[in-house]
PDB file of C-alpha atoms in Angstrom:
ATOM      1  CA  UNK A   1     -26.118 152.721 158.912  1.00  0.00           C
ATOM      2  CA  UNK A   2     -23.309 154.410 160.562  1.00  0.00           C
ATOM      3  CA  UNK A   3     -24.235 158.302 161.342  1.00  0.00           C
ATOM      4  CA  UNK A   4     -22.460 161.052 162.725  1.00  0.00           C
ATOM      5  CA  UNK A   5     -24.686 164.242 163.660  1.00  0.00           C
ATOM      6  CA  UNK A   6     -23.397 167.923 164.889  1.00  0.00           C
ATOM      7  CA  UNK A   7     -24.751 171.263 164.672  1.00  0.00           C
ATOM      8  CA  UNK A   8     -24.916 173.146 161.070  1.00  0.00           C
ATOM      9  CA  UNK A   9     -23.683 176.247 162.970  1.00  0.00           C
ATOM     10  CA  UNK A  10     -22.807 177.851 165.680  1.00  0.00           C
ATOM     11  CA  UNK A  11     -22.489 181.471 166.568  1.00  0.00           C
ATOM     12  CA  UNK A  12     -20.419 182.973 169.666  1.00  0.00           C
ATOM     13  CA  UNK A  13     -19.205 186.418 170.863  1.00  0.00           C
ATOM     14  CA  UNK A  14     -14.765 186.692 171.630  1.00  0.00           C
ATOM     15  CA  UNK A  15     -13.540 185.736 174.683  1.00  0.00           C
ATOM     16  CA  UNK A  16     -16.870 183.649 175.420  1.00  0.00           C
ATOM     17  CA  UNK A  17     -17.050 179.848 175.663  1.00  0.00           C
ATOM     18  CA  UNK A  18     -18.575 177.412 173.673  1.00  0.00           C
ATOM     19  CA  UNK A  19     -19.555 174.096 173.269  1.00  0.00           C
ATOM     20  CA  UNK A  20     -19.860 171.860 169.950  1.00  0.00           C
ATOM     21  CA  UNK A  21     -21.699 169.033 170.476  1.00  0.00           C
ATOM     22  CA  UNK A  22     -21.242 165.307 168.449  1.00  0.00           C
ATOM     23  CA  UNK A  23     -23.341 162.175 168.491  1.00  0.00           C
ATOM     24  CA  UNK A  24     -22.562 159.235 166.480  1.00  0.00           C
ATOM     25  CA  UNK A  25     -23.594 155.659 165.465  1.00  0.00           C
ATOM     26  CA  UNK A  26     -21.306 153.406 164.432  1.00  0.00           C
ATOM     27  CA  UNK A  27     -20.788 150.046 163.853  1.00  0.00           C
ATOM     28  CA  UNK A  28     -17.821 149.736 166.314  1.00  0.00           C
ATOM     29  CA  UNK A  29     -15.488 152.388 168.096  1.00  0.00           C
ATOM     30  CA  UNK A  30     -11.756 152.652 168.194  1.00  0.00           C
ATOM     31  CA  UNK A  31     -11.773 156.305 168.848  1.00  0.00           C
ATOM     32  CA  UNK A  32     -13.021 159.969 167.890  1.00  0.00           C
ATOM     33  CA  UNK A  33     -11.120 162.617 166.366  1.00  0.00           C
ATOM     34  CA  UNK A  34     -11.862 166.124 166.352  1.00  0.00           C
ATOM     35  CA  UNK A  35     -10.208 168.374 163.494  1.00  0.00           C
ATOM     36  CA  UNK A  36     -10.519 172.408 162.596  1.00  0.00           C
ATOM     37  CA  UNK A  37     -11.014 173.538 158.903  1.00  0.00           C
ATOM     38  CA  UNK A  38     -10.622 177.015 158.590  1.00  0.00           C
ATOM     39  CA  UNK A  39     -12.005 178.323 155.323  1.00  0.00           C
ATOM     40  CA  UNK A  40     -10.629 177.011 151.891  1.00  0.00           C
ATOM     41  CA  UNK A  41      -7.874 174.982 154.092  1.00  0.00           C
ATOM     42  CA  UNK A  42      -6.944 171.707 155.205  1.00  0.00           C
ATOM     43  CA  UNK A  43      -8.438 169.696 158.180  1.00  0.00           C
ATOM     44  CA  UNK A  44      -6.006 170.240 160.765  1.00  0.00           C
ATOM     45  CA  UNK A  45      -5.868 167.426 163.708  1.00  0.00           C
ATOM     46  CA  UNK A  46      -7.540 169.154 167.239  1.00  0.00           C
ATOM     47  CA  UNK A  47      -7.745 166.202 169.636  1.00  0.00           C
ATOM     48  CA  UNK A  48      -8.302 162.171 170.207  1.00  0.00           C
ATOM     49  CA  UNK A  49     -10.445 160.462 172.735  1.00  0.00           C
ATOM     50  CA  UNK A  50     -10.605 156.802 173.081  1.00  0.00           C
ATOM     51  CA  UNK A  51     -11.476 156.556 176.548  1.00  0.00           C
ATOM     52  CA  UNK A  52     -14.256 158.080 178.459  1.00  0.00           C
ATOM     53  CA  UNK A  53     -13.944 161.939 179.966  1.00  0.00           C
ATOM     54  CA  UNK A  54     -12.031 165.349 179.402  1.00  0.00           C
ATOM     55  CA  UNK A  55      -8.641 165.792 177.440  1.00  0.00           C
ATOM     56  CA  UNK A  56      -7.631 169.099 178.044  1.00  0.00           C
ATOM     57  CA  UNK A  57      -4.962 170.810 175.240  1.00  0.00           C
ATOM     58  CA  UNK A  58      -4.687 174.579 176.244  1.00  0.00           C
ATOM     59  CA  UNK A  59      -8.228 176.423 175.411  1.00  0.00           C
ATOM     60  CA  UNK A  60      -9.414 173.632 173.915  1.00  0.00           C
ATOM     61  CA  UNK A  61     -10.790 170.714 175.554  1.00  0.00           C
ATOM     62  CA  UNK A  62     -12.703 167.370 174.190  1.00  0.00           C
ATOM     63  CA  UNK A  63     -15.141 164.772 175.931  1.00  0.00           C
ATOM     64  CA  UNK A  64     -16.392 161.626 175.745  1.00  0.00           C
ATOM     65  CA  UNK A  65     -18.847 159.475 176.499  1.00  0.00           C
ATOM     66  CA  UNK A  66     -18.469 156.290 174.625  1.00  0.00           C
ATOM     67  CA  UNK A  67     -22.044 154.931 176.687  1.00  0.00           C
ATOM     68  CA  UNK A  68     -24.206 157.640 175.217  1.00  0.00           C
ATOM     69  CA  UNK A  69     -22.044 157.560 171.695  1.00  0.00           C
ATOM     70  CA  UNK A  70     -21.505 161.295 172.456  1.00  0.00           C
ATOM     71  CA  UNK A  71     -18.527 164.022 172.726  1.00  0.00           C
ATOM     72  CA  UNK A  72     -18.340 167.331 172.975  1.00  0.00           C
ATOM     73  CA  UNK A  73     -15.022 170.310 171.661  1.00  0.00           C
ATOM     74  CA  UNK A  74     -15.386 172.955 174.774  1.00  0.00           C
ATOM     75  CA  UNK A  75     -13.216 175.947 173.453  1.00  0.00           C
ATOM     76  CA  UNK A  76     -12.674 179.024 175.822  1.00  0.00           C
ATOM     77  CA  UNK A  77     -11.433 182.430 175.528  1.00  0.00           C
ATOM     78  CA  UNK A  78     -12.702 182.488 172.360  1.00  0.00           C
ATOM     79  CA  UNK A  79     -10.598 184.447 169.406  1.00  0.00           C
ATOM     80  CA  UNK A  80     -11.398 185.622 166.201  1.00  0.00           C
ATOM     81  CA  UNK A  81      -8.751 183.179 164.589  1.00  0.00           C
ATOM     82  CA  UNK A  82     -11.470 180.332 166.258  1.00  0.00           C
ATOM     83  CA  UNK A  83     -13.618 181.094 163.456  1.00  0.00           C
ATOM     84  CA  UNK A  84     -13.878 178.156 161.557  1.00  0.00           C
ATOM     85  CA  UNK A  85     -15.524 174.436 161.089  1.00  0.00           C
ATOM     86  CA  UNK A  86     -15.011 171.563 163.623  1.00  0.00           C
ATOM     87  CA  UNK A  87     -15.205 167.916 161.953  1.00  0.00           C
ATOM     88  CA  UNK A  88     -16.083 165.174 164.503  1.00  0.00           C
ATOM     89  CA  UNK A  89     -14.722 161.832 163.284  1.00  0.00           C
ATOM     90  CA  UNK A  90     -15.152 158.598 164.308  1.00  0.00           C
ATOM     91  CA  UNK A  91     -13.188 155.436 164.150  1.00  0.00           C
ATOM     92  CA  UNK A  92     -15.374 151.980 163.556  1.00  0.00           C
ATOM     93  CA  UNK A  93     -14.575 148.407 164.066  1.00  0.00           C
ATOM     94  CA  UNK A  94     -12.860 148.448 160.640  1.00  0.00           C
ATOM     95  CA  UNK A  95     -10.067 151.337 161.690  1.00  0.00           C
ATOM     96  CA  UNK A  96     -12.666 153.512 159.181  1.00  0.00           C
ATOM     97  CA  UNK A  97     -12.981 156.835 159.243  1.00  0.00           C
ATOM     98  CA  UNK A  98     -16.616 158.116 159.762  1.00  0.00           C
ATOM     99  CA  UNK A  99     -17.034 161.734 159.247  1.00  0.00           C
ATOM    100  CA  UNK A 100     -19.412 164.470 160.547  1.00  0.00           C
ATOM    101  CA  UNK A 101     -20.441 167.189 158.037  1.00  0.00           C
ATOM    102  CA  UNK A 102     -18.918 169.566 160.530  1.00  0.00           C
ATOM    103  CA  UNK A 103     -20.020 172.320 162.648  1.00  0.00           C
ATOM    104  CA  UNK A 104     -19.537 176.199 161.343  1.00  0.00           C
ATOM    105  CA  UNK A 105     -18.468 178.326 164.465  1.00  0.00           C
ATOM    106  CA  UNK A 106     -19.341 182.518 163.727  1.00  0.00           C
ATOM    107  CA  UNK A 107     -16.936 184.182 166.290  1.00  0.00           C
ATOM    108  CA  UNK A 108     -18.702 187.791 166.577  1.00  0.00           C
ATOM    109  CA  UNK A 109     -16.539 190.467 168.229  1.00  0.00           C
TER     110      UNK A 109
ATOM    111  CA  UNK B   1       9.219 170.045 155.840  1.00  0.00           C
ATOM    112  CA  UNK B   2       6.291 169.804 152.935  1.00  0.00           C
ATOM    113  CA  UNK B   3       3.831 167.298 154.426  1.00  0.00           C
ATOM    114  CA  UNK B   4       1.736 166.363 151.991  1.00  0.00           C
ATOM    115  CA  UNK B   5       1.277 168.541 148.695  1.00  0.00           C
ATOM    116  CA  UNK B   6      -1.694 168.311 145.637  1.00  0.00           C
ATOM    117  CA  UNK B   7      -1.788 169.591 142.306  1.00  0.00           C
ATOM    118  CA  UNK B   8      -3.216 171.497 141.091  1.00  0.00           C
ATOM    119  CA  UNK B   9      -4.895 174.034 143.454  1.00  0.00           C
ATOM    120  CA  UNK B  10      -7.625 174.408 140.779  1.00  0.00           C
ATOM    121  CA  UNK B  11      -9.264 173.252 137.796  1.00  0.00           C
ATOM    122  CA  UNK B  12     -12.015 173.842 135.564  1.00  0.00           C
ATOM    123  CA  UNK B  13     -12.712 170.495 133.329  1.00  0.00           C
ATOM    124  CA  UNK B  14     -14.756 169.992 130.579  1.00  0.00           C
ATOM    125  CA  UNK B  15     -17.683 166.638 131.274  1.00  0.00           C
ATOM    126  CA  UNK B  16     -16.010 163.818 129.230  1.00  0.00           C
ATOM    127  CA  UNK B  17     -12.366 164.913 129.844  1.00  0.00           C
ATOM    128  CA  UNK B  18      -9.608 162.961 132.308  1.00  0.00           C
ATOM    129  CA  UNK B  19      -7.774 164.473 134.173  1.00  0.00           C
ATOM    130  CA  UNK B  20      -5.382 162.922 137.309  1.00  0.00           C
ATOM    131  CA  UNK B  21      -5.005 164.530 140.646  1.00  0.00           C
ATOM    132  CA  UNK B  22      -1.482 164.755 141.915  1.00  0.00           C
ATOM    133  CA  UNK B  23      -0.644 163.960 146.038  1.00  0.00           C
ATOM    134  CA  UNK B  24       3.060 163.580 147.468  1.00  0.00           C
ATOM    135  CA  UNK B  25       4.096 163.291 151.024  1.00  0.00           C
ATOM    136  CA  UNK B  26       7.510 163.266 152.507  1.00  0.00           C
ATOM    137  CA  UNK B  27       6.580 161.651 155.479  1.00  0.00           C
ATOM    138  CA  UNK B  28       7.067 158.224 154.924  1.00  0.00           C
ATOM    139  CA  UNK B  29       3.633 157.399 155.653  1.00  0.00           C
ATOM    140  CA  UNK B  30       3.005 154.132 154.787  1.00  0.00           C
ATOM    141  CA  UNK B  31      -1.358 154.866 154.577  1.00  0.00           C
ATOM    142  CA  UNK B  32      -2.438 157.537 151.987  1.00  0.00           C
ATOM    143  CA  UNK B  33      -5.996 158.413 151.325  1.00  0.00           C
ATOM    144  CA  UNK B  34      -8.468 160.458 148.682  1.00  0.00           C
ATOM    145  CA  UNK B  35     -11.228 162.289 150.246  1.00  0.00           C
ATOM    146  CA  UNK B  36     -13.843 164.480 148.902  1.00  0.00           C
ATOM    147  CA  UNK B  37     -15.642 167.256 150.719  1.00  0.00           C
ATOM    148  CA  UNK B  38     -18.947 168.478 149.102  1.00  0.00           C
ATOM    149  CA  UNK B  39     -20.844 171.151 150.645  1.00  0.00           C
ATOM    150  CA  UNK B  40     -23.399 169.940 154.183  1.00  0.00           C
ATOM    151  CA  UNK B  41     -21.879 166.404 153.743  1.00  0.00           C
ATOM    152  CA  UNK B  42     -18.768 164.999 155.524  1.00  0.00           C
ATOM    153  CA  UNK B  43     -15.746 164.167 153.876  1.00  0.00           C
ATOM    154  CA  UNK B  44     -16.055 160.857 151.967  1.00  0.00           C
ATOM    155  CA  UNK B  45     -13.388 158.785 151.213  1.00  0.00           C
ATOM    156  CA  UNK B  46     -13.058 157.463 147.868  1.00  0.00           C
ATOM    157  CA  UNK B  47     -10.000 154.930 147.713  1.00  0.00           C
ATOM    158  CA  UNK B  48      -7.136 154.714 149.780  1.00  0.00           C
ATOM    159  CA  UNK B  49      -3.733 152.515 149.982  1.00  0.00           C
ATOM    160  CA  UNK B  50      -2.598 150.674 153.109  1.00  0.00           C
ATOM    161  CA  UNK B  51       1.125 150.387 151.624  1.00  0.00           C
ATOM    162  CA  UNK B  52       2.870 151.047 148.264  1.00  0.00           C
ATOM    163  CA  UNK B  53       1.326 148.561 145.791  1.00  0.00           C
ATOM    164  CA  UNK B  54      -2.049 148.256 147.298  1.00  0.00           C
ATOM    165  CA  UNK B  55      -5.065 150.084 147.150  1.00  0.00           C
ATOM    166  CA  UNK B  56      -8.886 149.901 148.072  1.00  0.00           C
ATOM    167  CA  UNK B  57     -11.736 151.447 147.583  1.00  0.00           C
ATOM    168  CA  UNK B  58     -13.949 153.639 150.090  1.00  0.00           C
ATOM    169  CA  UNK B  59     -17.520 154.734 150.127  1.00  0.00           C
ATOM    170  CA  UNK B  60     -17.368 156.442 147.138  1.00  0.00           C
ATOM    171  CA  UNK B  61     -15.204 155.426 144.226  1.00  0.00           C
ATOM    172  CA  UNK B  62     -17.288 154.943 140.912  1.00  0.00           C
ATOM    173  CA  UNK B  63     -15.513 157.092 138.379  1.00  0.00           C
ATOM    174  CA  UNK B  64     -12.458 157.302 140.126  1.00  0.00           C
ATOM    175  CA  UNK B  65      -9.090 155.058 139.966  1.00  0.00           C
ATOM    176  CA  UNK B  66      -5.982 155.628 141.463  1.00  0.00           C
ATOM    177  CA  UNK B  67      -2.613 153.818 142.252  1.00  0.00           C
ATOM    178  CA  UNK B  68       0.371 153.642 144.511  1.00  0.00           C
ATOM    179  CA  UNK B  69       3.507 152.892 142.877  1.00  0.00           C
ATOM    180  CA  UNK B  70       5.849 154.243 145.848  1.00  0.00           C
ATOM    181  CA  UNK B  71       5.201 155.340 149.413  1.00  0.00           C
ATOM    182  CA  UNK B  72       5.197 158.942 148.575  1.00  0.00           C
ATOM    183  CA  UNK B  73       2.845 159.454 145.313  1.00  0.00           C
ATOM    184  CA  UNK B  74      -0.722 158.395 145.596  1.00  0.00           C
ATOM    185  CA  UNK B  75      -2.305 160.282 142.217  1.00  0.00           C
ATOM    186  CA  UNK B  76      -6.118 159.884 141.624  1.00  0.00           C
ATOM    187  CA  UNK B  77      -7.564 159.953 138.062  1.00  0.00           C
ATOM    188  CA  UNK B  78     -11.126 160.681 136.666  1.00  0.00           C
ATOM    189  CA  UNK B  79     -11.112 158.781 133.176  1.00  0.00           C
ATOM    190  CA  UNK B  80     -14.191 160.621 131.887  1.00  0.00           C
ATOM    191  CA  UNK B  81     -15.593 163.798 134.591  1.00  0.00           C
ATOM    192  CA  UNK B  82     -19.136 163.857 134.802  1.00  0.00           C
ATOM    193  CA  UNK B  83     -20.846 167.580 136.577  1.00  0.00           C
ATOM    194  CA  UNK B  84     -21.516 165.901 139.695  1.00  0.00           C
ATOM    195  CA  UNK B  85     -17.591 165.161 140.552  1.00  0.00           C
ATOM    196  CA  UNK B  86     -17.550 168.724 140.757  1.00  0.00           C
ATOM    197  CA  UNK B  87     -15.837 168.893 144.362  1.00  0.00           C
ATOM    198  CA  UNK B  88     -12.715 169.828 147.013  1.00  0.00           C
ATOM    199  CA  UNK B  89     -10.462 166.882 147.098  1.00  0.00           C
ATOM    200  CA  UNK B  90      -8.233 166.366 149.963  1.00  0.00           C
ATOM    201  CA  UNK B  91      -5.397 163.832 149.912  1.00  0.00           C
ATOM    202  CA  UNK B  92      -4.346 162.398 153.417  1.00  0.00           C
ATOM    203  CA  UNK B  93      -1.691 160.494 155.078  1.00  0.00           C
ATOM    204  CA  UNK B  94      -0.685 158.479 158.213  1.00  0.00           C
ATOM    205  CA  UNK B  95       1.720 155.788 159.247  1.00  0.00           C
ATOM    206  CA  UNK B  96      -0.367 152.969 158.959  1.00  0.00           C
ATOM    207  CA  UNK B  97      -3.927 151.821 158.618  1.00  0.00           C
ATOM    208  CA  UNK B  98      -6.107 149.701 161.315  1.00  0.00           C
ATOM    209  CA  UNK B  99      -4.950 151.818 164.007  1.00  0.00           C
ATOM    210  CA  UNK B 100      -5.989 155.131 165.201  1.00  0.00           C
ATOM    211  CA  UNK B 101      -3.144 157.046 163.538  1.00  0.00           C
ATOM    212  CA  UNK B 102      -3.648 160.804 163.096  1.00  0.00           C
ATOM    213  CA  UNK B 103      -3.962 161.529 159.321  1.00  0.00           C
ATOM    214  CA  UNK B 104      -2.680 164.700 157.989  1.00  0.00           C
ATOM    215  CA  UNK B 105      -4.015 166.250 155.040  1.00  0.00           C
ATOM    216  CA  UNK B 106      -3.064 168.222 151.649  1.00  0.00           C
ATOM    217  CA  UNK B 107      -4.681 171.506 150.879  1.00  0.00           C
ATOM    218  CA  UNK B 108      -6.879 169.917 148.409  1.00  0.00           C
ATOM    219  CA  UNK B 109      -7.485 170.306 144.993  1.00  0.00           C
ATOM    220  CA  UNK B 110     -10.772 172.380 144.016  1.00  0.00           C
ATOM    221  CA  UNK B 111     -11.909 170.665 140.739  1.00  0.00           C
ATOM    222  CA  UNK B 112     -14.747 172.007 138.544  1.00  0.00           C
ATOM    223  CA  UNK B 113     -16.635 170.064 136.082  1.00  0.00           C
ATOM    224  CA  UNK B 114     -18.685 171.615 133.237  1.00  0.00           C
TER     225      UNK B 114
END
């Protein structure tokens, strides 16, 4: 079966780093999405990696490793606005799109 | 410019009921796509249409019809709720399918059966 796995939740203080870790199992890979749902909103598009290493995008930052079927959403300088969940996605074979239940980030002042 | 919109932003229904789930986008997307998000579980999609006229069905879409009769409408009807369609619904669009096109999303439709 095709599985996506992150971290329930997540707590960090402002101004702090963290890192949100993904693994997945897919049948296929065209590519792996990460989004940002603040609370009662929309999932709003974060980054895309298709190819292996670091795509940088301001204080946010997203890796990949397609080997180990693993990526990682580095965010720095952490804000109170950060506060919110991060959905890992992953494209399979079919162009489908296989979501993580997402990862709730606690930003703690 | 809109995006995508949903109506309505709530409901309470009543187990046995129908009701239909409104989405339009002013994008000219050609892909749209029904989602539901329930809580510790990632979205799952329920049926989505490549291009006006056509439509498929996801992972999840016992219970649920829907149908695409332009590029910009893609409305999603439950003929008869049952308690555990209780749920968020997102709509989605992007330019096409079978590519890695970003899809954008609605601000979902939180739908309450009883």
């Amino acid at each position: 079966g095709q599985n996506i796995d992150q971290p329930t939740e997540m707590t960090a203080t402002e101004g702090a780093i963290v890192q949100i870790n993904c693994t997945y199992q897919t049948s296929g890979f065209n590519g792996l999405f990460w989004y940002q749902q603040h609370a009662g909103e929309a999932p709003t598009f974060l980054s895309y990696n298709v190819l292996d290493g670091l795509e940088e995008k301001g204080r946010f930052s997203s890796f990949l490793s397609r080997s180990k079927g693993y990526s990682y959403l580095l965010l720095k300088e952490l804000q109170m606005k950060d506060s919110a969940s991060y959905l890992c996605a992953v494209t399979d074979s079919n162009y489908q799109l296989i979501w993580g239940a997402g990862t709730k980030l606690i930003i703690k002042p | 410019t809109a995006g995508i919109t949903q109506a309505p932003t709530s409901q309470i229904l009543a187990a046995g009921r129908s009701m239909t789930l409104r989405c339009t986008q002013d994008m000219r997307h050609n892909a749209m796509y029904w989602y539901r998000q329930d809580l510790g579980l990632g979205l799952r999609l329920i049926h989505y249409s490549n291009t006006a006229g056509t439509t498929g069905k996801g992972e999840v879409p016992d219970g649920y019809s829907v149908s695409r009769a332009n590029t910009d409408d893609f409305p999603l009807t439950l003929a008869s709720a049952v308690p555990s369609q209780t749920s968020v619904y997102f709509c989605a669009s992007s330019v096409t399918t079978g590519t890695t096109d970003t899809q954008y999303f609605g601000p979902g439709t939180r739908l309450t059966v009883l």
